[in-house]
Tab-separated table of C-alpha atoms in Angstrom:
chain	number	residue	atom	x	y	z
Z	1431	UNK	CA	-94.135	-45.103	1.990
Z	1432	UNK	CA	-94.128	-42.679	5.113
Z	1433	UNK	CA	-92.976	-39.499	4.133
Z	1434	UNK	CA	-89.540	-38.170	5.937
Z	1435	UNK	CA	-90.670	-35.271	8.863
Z	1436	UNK	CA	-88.220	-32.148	9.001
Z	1437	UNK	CA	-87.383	-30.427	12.297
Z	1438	UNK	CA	-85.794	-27.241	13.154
Z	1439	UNK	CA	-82.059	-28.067	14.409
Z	1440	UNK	CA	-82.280	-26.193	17.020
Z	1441	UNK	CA	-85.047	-28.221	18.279
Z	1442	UNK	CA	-84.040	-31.351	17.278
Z	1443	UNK	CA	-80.706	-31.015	19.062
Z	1444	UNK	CA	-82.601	-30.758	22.402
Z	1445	UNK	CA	-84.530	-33.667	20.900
Z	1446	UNK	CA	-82.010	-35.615	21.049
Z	1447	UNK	CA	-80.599	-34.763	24.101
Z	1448	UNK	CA	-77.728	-33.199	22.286
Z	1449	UNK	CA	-78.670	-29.789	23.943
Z	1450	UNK	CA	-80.344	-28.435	26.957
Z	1451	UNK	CA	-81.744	-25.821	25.792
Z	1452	UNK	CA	-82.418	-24.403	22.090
Z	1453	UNK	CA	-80.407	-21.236	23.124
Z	1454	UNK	CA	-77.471	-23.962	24.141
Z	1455	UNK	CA	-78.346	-25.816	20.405
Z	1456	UNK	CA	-77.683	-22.187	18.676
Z	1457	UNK	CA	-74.727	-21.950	20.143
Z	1458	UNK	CA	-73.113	-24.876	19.017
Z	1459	UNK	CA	-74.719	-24.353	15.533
Z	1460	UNK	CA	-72.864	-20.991	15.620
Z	1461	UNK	CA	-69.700	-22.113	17.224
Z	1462	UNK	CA	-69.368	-24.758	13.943
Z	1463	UNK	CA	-69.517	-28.025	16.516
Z	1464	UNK	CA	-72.727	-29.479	14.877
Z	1465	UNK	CA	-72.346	-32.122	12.491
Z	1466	UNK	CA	-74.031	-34.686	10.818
Z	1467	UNK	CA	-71.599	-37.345	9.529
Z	1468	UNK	CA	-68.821	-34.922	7.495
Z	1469	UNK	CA	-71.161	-32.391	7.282
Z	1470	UNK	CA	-70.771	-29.208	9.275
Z	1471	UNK	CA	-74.310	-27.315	9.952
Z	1472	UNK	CA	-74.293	-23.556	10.112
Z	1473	UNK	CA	-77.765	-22.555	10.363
Z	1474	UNK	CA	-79.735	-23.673	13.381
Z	1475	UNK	CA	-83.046	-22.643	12.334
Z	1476	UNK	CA	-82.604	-24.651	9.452
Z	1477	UNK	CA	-85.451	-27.755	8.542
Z	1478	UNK	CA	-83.689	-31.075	8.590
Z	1479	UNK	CA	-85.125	-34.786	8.245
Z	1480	UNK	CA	-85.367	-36.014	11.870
Z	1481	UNK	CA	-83.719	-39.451	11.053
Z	1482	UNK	CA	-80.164	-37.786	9.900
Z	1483	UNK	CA	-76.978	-38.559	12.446
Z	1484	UNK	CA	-76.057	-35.855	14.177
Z	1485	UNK	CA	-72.978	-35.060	16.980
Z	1486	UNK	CA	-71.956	-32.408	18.695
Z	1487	UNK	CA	-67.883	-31.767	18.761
Z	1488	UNK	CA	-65.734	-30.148	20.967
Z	1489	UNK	CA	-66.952	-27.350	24.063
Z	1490	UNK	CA	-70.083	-25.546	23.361
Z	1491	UNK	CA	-69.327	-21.673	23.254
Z	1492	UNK	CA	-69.827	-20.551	26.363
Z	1493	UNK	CA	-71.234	-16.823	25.302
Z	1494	UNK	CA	-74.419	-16.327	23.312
Z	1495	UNK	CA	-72.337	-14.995	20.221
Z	1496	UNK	CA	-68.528	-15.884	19.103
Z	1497	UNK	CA	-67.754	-12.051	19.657
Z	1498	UNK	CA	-67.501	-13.370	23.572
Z	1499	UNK	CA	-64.258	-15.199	22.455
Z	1500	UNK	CA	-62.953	-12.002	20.650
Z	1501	UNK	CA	-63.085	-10.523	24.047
Z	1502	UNK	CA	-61.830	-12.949	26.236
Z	1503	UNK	CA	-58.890	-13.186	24.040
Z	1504	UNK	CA	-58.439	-9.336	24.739
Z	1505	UNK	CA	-58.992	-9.675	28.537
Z	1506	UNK	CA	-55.976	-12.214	28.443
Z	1507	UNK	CA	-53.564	-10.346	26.683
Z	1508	UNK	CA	-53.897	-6.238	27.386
Z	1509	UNK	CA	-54.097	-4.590	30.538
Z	1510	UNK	CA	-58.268	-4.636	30.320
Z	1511	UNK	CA	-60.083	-5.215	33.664
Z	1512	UNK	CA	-64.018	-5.245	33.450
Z	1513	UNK	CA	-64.824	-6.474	36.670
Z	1514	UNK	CA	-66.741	-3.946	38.793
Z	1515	UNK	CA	-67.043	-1.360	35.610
Z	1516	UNK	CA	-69.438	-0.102	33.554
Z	1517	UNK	CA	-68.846	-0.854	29.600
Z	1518	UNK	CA	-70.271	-0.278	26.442
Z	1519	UNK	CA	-70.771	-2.638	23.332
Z	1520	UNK	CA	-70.832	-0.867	20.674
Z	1521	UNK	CA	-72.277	-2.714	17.795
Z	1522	UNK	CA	-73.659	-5.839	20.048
Z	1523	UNK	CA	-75.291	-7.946	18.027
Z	1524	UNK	CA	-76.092	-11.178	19.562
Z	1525	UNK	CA	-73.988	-10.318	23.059
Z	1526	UNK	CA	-71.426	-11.731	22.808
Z	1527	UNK	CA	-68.717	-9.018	24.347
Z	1528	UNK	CA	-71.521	-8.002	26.377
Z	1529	UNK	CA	-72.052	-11.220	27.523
Z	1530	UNK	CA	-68.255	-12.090	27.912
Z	1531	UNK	CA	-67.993	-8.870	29.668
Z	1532	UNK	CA	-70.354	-9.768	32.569
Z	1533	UNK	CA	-69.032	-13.218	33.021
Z	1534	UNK	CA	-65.820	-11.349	33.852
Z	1535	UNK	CA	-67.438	-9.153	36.578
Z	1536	UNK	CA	-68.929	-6.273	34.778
Z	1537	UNK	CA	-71.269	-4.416	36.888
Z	1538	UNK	CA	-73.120	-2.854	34.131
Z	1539	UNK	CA	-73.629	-3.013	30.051
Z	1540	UNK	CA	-74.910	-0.500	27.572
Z	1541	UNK	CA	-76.086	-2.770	24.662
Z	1542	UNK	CA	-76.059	-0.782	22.006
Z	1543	UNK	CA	-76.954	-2.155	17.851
Z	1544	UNK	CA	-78.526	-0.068	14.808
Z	1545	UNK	CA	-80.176	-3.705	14.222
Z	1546	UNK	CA	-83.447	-4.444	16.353
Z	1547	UNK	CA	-84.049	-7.708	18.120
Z	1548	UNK	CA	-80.527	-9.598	17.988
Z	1549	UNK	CA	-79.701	-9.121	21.371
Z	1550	UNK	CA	-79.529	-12.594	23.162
Z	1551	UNK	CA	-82.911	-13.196	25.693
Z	1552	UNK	CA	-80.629	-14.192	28.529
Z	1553	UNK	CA	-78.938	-10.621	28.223
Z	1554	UNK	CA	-82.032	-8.786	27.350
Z	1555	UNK	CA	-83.970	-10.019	30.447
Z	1556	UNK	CA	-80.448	-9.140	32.731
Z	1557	UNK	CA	-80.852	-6.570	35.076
Z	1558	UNK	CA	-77.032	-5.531	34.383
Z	1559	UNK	CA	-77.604	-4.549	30.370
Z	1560	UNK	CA	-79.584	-1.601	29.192
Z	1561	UNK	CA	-80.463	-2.705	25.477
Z	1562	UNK	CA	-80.002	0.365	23.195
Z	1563	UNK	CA	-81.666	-0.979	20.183
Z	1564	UNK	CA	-82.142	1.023	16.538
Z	1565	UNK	CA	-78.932	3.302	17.586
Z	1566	UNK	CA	-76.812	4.708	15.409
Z	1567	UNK	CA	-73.690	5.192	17.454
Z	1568	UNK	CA	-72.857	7.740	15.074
Z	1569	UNK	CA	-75.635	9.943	16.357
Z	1570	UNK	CA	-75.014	9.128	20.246
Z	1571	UNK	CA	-74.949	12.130	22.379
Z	1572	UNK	CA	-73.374	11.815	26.729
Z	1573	UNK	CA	-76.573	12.410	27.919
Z	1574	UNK	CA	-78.035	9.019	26.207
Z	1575	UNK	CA	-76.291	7.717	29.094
Z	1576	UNK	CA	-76.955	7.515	32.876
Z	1577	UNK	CA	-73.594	6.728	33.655
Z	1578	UNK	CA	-70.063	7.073	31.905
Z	1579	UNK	CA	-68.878	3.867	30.601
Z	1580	UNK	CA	-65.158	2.878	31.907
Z	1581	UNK	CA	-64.588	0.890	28.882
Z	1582	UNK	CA	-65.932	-0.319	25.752
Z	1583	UNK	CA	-66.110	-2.313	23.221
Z	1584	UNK	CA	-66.578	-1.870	19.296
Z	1585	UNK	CA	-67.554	-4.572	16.760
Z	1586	UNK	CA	-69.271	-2.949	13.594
Z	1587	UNK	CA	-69.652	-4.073	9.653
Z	1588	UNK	CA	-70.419	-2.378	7.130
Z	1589	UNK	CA	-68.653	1.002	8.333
Z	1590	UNK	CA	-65.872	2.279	9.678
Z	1591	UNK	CA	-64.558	1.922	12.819
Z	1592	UNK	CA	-63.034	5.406	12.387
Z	1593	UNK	CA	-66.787	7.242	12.701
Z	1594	UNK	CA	-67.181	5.727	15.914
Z	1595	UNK	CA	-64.154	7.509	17.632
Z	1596	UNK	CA	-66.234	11.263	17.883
Z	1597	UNK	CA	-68.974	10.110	19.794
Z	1598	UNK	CA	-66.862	8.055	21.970
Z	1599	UNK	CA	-64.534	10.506	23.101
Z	1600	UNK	CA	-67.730	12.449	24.299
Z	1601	UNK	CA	-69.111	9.291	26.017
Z	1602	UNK	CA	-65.934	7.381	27.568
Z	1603	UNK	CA	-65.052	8.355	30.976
Z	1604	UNK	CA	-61.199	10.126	30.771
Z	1605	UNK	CA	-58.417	7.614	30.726
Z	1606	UNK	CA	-61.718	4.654	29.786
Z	1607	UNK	CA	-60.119	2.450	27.585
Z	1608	UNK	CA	-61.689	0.792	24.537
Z	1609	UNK	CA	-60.904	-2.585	22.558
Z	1610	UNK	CA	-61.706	-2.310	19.435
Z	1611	UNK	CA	-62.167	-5.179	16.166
Z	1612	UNK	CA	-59.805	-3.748	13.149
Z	1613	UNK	CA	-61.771	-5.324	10.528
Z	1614	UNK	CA	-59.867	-4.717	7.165
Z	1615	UNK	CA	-62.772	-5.546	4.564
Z	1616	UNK	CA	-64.680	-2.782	5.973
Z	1617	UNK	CA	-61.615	-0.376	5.847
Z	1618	UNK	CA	-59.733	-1.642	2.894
Z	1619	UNK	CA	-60.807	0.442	-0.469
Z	1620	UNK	CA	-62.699	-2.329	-3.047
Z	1621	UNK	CA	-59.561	-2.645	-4.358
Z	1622	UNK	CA	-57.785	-4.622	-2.102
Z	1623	UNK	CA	-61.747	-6.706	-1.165
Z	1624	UNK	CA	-61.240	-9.309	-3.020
Z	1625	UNK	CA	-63.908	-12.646	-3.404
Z	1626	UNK	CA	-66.737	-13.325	-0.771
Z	1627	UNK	CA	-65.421	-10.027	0.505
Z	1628	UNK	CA	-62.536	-11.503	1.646
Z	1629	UNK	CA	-58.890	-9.857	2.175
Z	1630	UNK	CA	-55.792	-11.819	1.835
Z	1631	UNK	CA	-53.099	-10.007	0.971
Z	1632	UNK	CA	-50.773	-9.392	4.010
Z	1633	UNK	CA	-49.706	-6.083	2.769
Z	1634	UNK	CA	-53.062	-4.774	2.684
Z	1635	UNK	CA	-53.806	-6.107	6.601
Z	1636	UNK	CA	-50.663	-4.437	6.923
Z	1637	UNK	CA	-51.633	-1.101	5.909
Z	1638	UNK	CA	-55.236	-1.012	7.277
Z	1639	UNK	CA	-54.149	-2.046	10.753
Z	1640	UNK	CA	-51.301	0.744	11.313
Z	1641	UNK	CA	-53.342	3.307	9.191
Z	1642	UNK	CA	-55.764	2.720	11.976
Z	1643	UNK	CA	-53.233	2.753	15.193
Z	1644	UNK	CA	-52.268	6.179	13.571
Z	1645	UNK	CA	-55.742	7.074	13.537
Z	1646	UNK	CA	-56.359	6.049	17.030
Z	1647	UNK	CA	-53.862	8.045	18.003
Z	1648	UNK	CA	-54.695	11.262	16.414
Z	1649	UNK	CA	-58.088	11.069	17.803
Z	1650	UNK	CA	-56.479	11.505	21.179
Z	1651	UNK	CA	-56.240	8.043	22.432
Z	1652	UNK	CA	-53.276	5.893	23.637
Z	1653	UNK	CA	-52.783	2.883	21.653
Z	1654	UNK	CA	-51.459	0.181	24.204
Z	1655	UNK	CA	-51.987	-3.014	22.627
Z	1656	UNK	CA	-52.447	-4.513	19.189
Z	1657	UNK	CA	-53.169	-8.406	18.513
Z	1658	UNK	CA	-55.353	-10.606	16.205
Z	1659	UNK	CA	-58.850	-12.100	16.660
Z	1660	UNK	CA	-58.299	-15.901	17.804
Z	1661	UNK	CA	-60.780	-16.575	15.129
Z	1662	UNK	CA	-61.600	-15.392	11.381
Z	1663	UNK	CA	-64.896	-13.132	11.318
Z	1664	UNK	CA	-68.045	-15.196	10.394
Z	1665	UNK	CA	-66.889	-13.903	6.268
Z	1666	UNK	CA	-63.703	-15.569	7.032
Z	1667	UNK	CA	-61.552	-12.453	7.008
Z	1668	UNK	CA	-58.811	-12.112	9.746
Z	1669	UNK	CA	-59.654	-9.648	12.154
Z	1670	UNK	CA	-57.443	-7.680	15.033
Z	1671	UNK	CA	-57.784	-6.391	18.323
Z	1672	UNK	CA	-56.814	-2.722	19.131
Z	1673	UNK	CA	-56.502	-1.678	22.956
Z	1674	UNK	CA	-56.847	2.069	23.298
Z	1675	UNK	CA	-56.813	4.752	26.201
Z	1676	UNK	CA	-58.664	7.974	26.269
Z	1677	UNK	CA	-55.754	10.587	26.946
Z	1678	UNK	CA	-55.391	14.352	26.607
Z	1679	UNK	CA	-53.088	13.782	23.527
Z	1680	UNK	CA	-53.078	10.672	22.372
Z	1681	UNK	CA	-50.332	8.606	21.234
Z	1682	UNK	CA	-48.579	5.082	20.581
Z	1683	UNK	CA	-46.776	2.479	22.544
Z	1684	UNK	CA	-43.408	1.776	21.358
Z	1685	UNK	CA	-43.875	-2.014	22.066
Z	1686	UNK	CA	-46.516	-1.649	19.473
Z	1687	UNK	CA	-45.098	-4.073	16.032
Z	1688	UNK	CA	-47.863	-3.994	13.605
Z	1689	UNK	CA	-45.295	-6.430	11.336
Z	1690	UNK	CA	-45.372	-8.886	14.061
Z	1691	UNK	CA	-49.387	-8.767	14.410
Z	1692	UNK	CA	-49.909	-9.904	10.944
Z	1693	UNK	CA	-47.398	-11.841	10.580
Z	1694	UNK	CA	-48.535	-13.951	13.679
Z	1695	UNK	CA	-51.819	-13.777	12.450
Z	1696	UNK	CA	-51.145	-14.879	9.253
Z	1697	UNK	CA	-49.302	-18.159	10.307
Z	1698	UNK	CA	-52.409	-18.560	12.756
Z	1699	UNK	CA	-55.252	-17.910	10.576
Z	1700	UNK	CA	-54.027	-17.700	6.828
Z	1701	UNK	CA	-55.753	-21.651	6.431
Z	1702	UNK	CA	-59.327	-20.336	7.370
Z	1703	UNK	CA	-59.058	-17.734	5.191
């Protein structure tokens, strides 16, 4: 009997035709649209037997990483325009803001990740994004930089977003503006972390997210918009989006209703989670 072959899926999605490209394939994998009968796949440089059924649901994402959709949420709903500016992704991973970002008219990126080698090809070979690889953000000094950054972006694990609000204010251009990912598993005490890493409770969200507006604020930046990630963090955890303005004193916007955020996010979101 012949024995079964394996294939990456990557691979064998442009095999099939079910891709263009293995970059396209990835990005399906990671968007969760590749499945083979009831079974979603998650990894795509996983070996699979060649013979299994596989289909491709729903739009491909159309940024190298599912941060892009994080951002384009953000782009919709505060007063954030990229086009013609020069931004900073702090924490880029993959690419996806960065990515995002230029799609929307960005002039120029700063890619900048502790990690080494993540960054997307089709952004590392782009003219528009300096890659600023093995940074710790914590550590980044003006001068790293050629030219100011209007905006930027933040999207870090593992730390808090708090540490990255020093070197910022040095960095940012005055009155740049920053959206930035609350993520309350990485701000939440163990605690209130419960399985997988995962938080649940509302009250904790709750507490993290206007802890963090208050922080924001001290740290001499405007908050002018607060909302929640259209999508759960690749954990699962609910995540929210914080729109911020480098002032002179700081402060918060009385429209702000971090009740409402959750809440909305919860009735969105709580059935991923």
């Amino acid at each position: 009997m012949e024995k079964r072959k394996k294939t990456r899926l990557d691979v064998l999605l442009v095999d099939r035709g079910l891709a263009e490209t293995r970059e396209k394939a990835k990005r399906a994998v990671m968007a969760g649209l590749v499945y083979s009968g009831t079974e979603r796949l998650d990894k795509a440089g996983d070996k699979v037997f060649d013979d299994i059924p596989l289909d491709v649901k729903g739009q491909v994402l159309p940024y190298v990483g599912r941060g892009g959709l994080k951002l384009e949420k953000a782009l919709d709903v505060f007063p954030l325009d990229v086009s013609g500016k020069i931004g900073l992704d702090i924490g880029s991973s993959t690419g996806g803001f960065t990515d995002c970002a230029l799609q929307n008219g960005a002039q120029q990126m700063y890619a900048v990740d502790v990690g080494y080698n993540q960054l997307a090809w089709k952004l590392r070979s782009d003219d528009r994004v300096v890659v600023m690889e093995r940074m710790n953000f914590r550590h980044a000094t003006a001068d790293q930089f050629k030219d100011a950054p209007d905006f930027a972006t933040i999207d870090v694990s593992f730390i808090s977003l708090r540490l990255m609000l020093p070197p910022l204010k040095q960095i940012l251009k005055p009155d740049g503006v920053v959206m930035a990912l609350v993520k309350p598993q990485f701000e939440a005490g163990k605690a209130d972390v419960g399985k997988k890493g995962i938080v649940r409770d509302r009250a904790v969200h709750e507490r993290v997210v206007d802890d963090m507006v208050r922080y924001f604020a001290s740290e001499g930046f405007h908050v002018e918009g607060l909302d929640y990630s259209p999508i759960t963090g690749g954990d699962g955890n609910i995540e929210f989006l914080l729109f911020a303005r480098l002032t002179d004193v700081g402060g918060i916007d009385p429209t702000i209703d971090v009740p409402a955020v959750i809440d909305a996010a919860h009735a969105q979101l709580k059935k991923n989670v």
